[in-house]
Short mmCIF file of N, CA and C in Angstrom, two decimals:
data_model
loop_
_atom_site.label_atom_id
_atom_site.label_comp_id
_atom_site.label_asym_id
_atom_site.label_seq_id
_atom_site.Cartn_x
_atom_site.Cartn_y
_atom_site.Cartn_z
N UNK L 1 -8.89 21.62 -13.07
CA UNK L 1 -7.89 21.12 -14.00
C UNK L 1 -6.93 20.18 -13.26
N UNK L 2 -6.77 18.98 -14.09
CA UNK L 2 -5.73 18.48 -13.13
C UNK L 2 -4.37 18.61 -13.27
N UNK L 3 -3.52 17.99 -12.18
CA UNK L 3 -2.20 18.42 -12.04
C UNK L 3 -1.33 17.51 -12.59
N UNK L 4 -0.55 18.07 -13.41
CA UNK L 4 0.66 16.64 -14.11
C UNK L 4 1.21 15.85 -13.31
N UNK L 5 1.49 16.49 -12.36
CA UNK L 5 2.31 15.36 -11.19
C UNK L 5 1.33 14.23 -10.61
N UNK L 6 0.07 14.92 -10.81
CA UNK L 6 -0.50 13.54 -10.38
C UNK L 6 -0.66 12.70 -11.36
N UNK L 7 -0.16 12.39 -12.18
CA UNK L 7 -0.52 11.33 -13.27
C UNK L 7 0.62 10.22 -13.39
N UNK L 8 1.73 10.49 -12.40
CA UNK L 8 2.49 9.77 -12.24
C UNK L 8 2.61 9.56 -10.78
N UNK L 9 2.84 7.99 -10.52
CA UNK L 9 3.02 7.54 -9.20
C UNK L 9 3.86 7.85 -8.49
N UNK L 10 3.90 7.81 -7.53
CA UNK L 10 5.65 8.15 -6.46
C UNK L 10 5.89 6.82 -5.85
N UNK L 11 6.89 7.15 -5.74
CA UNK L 11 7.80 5.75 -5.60
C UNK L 11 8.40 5.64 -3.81
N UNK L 12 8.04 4.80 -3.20
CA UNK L 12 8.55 5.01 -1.95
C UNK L 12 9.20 4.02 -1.09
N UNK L 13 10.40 3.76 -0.93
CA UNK L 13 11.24 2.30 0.22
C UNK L 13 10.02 2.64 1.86
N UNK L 14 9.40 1.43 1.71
CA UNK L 14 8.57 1.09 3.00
C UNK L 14 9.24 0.00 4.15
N UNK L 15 9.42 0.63 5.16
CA UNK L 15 9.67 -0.10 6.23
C UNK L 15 8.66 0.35 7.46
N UNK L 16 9.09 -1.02 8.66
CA UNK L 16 8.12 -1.09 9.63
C UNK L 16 8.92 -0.09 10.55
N UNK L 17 8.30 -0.27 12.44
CA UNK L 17 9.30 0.40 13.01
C UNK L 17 10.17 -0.60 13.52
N UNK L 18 10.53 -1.55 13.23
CA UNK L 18 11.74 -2.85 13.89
C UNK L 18 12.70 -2.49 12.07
N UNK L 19 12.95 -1.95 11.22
CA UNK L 19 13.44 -1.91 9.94
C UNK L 19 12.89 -2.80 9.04
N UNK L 20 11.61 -3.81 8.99
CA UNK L 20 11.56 -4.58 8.26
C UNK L 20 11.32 -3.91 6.89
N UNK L 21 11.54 -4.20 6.15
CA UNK L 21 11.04 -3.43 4.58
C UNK L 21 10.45 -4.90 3.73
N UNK L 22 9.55 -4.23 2.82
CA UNK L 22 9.29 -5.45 2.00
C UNK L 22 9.80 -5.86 0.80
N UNK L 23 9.77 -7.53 0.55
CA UNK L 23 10.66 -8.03 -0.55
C UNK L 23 9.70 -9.13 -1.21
N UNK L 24 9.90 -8.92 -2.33
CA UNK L 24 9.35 -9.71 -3.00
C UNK L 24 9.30 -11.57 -3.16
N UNK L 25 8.81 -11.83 -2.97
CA UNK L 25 9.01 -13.54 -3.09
C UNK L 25 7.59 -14.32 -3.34
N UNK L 26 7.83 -14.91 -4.77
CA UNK L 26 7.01 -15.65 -5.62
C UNK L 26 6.05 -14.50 -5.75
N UNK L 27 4.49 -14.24 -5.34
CA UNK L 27 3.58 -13.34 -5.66
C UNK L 27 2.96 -12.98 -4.49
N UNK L 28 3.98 -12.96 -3.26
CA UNK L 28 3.71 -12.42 -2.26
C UNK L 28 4.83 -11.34 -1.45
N UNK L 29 4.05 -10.59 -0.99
CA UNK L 29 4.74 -9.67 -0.33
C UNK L 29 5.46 -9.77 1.26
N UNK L 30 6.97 -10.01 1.66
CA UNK L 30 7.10 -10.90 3.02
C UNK L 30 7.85 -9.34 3.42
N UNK L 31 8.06 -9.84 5.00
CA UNK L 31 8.41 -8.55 5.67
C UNK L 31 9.87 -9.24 6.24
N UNK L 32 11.21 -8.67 6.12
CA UNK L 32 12.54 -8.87 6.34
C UNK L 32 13.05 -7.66 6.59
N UNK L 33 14.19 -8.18 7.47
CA UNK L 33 15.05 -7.06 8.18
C UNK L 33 15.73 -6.52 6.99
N UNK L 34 16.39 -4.85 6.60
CA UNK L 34 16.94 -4.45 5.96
C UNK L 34 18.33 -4.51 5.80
N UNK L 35 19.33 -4.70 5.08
CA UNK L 35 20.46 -5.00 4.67
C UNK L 35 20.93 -4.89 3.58
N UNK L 36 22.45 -5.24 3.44
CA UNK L 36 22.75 -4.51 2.07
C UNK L 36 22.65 -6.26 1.18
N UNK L 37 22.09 -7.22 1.86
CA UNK L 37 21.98 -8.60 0.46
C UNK L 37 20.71 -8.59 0.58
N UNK L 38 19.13 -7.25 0.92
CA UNK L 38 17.90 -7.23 0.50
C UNK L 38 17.84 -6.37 -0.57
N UNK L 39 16.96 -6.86 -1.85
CA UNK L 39 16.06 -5.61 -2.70
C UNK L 39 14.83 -5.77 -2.34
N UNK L 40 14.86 -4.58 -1.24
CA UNK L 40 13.49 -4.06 -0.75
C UNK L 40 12.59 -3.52 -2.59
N UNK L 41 11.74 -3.84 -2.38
CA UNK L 41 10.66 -3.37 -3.25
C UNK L 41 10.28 -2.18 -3.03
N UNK L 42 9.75 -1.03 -3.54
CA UNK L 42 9.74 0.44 -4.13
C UNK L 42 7.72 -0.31 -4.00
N UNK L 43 7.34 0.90 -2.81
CA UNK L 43 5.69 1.34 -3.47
C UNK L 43 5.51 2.17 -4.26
N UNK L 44 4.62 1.70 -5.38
CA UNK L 44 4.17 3.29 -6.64
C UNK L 44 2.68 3.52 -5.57
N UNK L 45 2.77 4.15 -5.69
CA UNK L 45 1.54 5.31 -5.71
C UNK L 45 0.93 6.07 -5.98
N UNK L 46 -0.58 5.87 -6.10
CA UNK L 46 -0.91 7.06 -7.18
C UNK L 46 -2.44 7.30 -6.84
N UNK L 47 -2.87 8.52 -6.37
CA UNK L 47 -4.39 8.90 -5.73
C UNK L 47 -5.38 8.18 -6.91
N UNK L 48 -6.71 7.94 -6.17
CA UNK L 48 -7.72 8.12 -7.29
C UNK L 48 -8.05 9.20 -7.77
N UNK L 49 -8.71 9.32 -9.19
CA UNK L 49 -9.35 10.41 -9.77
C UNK L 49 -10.87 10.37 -9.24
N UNK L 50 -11.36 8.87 -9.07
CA UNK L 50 -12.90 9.18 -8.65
C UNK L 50 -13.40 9.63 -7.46
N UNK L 51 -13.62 11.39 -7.51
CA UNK L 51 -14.06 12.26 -6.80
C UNK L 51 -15.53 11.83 -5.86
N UNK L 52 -16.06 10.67 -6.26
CA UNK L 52 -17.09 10.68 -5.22
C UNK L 52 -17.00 9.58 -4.27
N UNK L 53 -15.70 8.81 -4.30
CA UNK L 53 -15.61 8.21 -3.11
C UNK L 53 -14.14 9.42 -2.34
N UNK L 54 -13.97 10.58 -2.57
CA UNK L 54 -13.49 10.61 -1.48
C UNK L 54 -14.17 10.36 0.02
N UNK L 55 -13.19 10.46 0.66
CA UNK L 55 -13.95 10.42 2.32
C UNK L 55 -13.67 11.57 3.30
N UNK L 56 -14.45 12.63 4.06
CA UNK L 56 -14.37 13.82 4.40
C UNK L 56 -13.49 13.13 5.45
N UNK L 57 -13.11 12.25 6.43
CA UNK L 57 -12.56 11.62 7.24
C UNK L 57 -10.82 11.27 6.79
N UNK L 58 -11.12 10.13 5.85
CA UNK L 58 -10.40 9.83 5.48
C UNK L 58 -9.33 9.98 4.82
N UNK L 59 -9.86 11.11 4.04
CA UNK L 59 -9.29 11.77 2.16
C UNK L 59 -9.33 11.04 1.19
N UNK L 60 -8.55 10.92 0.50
CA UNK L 60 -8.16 10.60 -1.05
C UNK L 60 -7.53 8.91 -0.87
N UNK L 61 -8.45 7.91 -1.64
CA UNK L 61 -7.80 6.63 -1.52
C UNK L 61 -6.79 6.81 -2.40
N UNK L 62 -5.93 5.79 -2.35
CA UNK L 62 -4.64 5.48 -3.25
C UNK L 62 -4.63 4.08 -3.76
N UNK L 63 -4.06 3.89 -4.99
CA UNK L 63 -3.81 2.54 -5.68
C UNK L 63 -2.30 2.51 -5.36
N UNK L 64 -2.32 1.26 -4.95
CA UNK L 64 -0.69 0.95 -4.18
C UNK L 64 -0.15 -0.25 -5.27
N UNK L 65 1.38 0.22 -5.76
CA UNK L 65 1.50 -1.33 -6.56
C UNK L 65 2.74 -1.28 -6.18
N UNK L 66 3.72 -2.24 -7.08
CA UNK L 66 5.09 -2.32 -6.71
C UNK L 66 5.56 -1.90 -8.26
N UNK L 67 6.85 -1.23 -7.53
CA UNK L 67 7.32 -0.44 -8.72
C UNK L 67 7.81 -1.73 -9.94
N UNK L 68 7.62 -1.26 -10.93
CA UNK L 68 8.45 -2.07 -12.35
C UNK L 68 8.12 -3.66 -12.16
N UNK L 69 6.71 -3.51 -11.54
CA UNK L 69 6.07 -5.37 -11.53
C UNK L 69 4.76 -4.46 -12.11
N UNK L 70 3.90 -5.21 -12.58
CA UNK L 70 2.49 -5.24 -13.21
C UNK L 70 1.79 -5.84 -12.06
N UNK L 71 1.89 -5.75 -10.48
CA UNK L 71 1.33 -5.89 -9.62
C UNK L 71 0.85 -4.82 -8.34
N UNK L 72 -0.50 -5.14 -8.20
CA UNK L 72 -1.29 -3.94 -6.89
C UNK L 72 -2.02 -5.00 -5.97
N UNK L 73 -1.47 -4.09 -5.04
CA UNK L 73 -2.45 -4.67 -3.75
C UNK L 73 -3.70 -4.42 -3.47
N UNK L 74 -4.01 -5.32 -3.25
CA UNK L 74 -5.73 -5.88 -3.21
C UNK L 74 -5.94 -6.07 -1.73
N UNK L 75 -7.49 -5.44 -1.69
CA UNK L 75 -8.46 -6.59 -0.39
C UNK L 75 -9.03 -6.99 -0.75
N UNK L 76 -9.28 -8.51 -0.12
CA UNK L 76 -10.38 -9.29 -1.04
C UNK L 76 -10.57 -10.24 0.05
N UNK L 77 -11.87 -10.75 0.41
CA UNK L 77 -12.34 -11.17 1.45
C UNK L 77 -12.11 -12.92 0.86
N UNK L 78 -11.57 -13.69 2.15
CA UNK L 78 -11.72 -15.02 1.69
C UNK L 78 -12.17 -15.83 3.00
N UNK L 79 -13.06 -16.41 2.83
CA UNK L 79 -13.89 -17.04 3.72
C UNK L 79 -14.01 -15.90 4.71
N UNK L 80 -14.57 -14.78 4.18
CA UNK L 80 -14.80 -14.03 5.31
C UNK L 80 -14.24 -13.12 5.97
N UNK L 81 -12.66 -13.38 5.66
CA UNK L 81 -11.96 -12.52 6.05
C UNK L 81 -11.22 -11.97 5.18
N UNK L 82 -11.07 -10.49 5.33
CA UNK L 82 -10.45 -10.04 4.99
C UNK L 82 -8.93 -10.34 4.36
N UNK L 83 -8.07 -10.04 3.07
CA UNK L 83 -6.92 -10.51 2.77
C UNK L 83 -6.18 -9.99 1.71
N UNK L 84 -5.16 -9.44 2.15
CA UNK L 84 -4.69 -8.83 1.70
C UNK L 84 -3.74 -9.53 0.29
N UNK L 85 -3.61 -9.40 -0.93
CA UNK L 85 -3.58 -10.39 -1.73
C UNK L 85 -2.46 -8.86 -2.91
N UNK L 86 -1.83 -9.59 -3.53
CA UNK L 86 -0.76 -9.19 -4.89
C UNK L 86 -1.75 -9.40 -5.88
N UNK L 87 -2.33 -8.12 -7.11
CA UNK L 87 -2.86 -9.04 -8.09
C UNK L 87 -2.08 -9.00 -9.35
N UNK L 88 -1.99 -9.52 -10.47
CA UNK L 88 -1.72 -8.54 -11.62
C UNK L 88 -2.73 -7.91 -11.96
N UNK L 89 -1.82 -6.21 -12.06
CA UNK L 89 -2.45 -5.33 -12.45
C UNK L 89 -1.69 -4.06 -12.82
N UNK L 90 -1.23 -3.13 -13.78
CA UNK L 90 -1.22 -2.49 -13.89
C UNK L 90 -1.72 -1.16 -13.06
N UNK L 91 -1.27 -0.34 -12.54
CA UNK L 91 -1.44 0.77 -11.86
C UNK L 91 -2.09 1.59 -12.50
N UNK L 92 -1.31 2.15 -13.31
CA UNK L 92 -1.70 3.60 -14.13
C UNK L 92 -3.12 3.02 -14.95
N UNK L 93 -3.36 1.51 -15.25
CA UNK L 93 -4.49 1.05 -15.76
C UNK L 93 -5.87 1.44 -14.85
N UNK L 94 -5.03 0.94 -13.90
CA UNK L 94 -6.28 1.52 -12.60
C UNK L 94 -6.47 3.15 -12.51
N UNK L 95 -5.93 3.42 -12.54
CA UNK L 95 -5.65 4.96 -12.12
C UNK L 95 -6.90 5.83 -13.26
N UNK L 96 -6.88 5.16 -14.71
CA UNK L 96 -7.34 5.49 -15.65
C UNK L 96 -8.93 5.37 -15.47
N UNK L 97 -8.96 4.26 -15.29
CA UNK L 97 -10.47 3.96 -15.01
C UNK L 97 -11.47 5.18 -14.40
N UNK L 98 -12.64 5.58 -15.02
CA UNK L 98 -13.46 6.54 -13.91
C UNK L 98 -13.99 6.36 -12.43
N UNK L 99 -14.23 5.51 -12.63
CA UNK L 99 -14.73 4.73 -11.47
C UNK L 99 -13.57 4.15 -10.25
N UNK L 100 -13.61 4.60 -9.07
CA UNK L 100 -12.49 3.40 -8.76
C UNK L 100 -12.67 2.30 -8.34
N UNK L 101 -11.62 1.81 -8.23
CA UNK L 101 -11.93 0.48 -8.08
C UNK L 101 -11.67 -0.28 -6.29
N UNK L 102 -12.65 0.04 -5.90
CA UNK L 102 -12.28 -0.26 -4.59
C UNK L 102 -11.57 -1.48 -3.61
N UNK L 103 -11.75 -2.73 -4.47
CA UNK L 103 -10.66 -3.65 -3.44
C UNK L 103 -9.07 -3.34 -3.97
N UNK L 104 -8.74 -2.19 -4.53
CA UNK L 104 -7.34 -1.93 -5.00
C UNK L 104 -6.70 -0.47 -4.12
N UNK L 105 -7.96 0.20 -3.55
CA UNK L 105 -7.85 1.56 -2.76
C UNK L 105 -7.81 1.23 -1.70
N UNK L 106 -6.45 2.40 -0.73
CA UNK L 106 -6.53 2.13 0.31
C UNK L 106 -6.26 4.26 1.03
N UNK L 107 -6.41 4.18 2.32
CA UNK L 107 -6.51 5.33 3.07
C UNK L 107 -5.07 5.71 2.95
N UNK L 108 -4.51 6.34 2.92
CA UNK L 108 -2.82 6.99 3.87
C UNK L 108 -3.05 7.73 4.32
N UNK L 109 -2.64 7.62 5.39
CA UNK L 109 -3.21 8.46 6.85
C UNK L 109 -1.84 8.58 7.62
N UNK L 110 -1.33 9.73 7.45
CA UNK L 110 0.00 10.16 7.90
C UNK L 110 -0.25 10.45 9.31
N UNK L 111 0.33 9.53 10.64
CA UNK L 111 0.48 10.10 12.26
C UNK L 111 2.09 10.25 12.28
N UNK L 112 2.50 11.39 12.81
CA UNK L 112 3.52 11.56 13.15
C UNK L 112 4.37 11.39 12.02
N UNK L 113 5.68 10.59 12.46
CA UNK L 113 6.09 10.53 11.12
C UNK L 113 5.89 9.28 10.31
N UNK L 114 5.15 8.69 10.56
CA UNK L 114 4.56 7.25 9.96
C UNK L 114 3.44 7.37 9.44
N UNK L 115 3.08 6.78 8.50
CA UNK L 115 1.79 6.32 7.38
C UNK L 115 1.02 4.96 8.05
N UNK L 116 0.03 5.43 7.80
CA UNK L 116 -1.12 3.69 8.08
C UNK L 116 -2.09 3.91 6.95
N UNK L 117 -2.03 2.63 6.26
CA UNK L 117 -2.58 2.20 4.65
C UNK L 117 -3.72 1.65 5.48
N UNK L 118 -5.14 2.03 5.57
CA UNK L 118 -6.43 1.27 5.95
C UNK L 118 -7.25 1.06 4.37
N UNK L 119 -7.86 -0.53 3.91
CA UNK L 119 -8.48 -0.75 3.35
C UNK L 119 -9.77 0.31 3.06
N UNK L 120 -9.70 0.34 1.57
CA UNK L 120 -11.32 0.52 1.47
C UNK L 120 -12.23 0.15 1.11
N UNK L 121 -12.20 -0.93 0.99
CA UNK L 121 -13.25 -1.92 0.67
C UNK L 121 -13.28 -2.64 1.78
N UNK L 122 -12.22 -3.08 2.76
CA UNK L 122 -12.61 -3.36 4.36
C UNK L 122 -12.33 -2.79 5.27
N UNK L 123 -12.87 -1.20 5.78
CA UNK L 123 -12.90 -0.82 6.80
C UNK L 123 -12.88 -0.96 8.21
N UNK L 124 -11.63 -0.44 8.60
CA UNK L 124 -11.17 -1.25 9.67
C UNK L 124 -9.73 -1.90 9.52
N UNK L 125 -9.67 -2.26 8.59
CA UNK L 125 -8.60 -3.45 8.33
C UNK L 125 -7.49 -2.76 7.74
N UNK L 126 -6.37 -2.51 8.10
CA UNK L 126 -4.91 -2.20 8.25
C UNK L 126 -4.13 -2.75 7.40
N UNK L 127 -2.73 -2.48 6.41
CA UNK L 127 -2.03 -3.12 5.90
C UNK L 127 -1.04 -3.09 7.31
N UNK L 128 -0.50 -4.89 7.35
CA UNK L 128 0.27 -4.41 8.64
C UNK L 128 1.66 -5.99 8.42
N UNK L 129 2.55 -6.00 9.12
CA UNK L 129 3.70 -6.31 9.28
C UNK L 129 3.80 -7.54 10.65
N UNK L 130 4.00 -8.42 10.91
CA UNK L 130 4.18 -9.27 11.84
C UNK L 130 5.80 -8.80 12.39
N UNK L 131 5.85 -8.98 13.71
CA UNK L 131 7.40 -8.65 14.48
C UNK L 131 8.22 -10.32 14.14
N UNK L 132 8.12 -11.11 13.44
CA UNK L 132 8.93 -12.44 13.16
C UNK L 132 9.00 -11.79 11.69
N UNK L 133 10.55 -12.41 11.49
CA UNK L 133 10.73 -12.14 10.49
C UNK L 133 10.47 -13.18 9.07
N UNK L 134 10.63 -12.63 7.73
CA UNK L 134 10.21 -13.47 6.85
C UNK L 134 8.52 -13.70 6.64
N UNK L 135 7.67 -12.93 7.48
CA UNK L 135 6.23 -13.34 7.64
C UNK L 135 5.53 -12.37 6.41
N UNK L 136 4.59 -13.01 5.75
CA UNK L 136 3.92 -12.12 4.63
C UNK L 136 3.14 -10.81 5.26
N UNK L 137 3.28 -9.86 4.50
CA UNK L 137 2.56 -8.47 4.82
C UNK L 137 1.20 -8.82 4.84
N UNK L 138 0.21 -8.37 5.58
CA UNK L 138 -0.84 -8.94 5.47
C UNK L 138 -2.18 -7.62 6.12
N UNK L 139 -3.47 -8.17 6.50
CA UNK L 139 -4.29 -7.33 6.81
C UNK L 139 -4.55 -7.40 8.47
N UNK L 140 -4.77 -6.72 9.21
CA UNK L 140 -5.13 -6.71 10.38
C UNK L 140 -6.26 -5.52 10.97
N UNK L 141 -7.27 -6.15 12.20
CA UNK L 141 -8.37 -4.83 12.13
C UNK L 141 -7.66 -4.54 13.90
N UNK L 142 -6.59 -4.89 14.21
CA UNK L 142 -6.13 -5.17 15.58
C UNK L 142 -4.95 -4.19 15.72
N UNK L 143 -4.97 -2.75 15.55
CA UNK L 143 -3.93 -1.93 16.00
C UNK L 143 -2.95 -1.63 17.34
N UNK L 144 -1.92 -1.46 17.19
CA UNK L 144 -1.05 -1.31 18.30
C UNK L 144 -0.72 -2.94 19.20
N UNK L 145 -1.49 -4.02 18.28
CA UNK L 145 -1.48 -5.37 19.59
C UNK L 145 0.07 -6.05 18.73
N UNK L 146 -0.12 -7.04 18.32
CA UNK L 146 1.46 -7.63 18.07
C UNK L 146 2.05 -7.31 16.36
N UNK L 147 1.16 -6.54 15.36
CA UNK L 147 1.51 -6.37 14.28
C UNK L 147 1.80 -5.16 14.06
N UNK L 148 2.54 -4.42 12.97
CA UNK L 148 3.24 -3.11 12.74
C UNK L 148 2.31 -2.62 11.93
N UNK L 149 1.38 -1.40 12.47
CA UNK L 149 0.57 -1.16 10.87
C UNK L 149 0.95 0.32 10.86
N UNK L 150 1.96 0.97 11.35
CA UNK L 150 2.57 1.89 10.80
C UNK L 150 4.05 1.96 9.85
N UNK L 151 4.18 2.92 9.09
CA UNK L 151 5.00 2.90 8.44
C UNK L 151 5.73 3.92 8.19
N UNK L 152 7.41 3.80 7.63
CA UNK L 152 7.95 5.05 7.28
C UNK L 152 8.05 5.19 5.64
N UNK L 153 7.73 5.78 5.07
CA UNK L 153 8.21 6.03 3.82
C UNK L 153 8.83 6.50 3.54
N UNK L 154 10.37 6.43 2.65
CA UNK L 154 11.36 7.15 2.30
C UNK L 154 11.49 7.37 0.68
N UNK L 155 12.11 8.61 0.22
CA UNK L 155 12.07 8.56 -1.36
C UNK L 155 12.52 7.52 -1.79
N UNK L 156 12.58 7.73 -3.06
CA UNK L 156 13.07 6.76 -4.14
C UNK L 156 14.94 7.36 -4.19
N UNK L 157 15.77 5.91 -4.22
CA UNK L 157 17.21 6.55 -4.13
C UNK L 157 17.59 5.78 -5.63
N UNK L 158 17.69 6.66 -6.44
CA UNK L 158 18.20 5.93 -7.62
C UNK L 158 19.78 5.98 -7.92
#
């Protein structure tokens, strides 16, 4: 039977470990230092229901969007590479679907006290943060070298 709480997303302020948090600009997602003249953007979150891609490794993918936009993050390969892309989309639309939908799922994989979002549709490949500021959030298969692909998540402060 499933659980009510999962039918609604959780809401979470994401930052890197230098404070960058993310902010919205045009239909991309950029990484900036935190302050009181940023509105950091709120991740929704919300597991898949389709039970046969879990991963005994991995666990339970997640559909990642931004709160109170009709937008989720995507992988989607362009010329080859991997890319991490804003689409419109509805969340809970996704969420509904039986099937999931895999360039919209990603891993959360809690180390310590930080989260790392790995693609599932490109394995390997990291949601991750550049150390310059203002730089778009993007994909990387290159851990620990010059990009942030860990994260802290904090509640929602309403």
């Amino acid at each position: 039977m499933e659980h009510q709480a999962l039918r609604v997303p959780t809401y979470r302020l994401i930052r890197d470990s230098q404070q960058m948090v993310w902010v919205l600009k045009g239909n991309s997602l950029i990484a900036v230092p935190f302050s009181n003249h940023v509105k950091p953007v709120y991740l929704s979150m919300i597991a898949c229901r389709d039970a046969e891609i879990y991963d005994e490794k991995e666990g339970t993918p997640f559909y990642l969007g931004i709160k109170e936009q009709n937008l989720c993050l995507c992988c989607t390969e362009i010329e080859g590479q991997p890319t991490l892309q804003l689409k419109e989309e509805d969340i809970m639309s996704l969420y509904q679907e039986a099937k999931g939908q895999a360039p919209f799922l990603f891993f959360r994989t809690e180390e310590g006290s930080t989260f790392v979002f790995q693609s599932f549709s490109c394995p390997g490949w990291f949601i991750a943060t550049s150390s310059a500021v203002g730089q778009p959030v993007t994909l990387t298969n290159e851990r620990g070298q010059t990009k942030s692909t860990n994260f802290y998540l904090e509640g929602e402060n309403n």
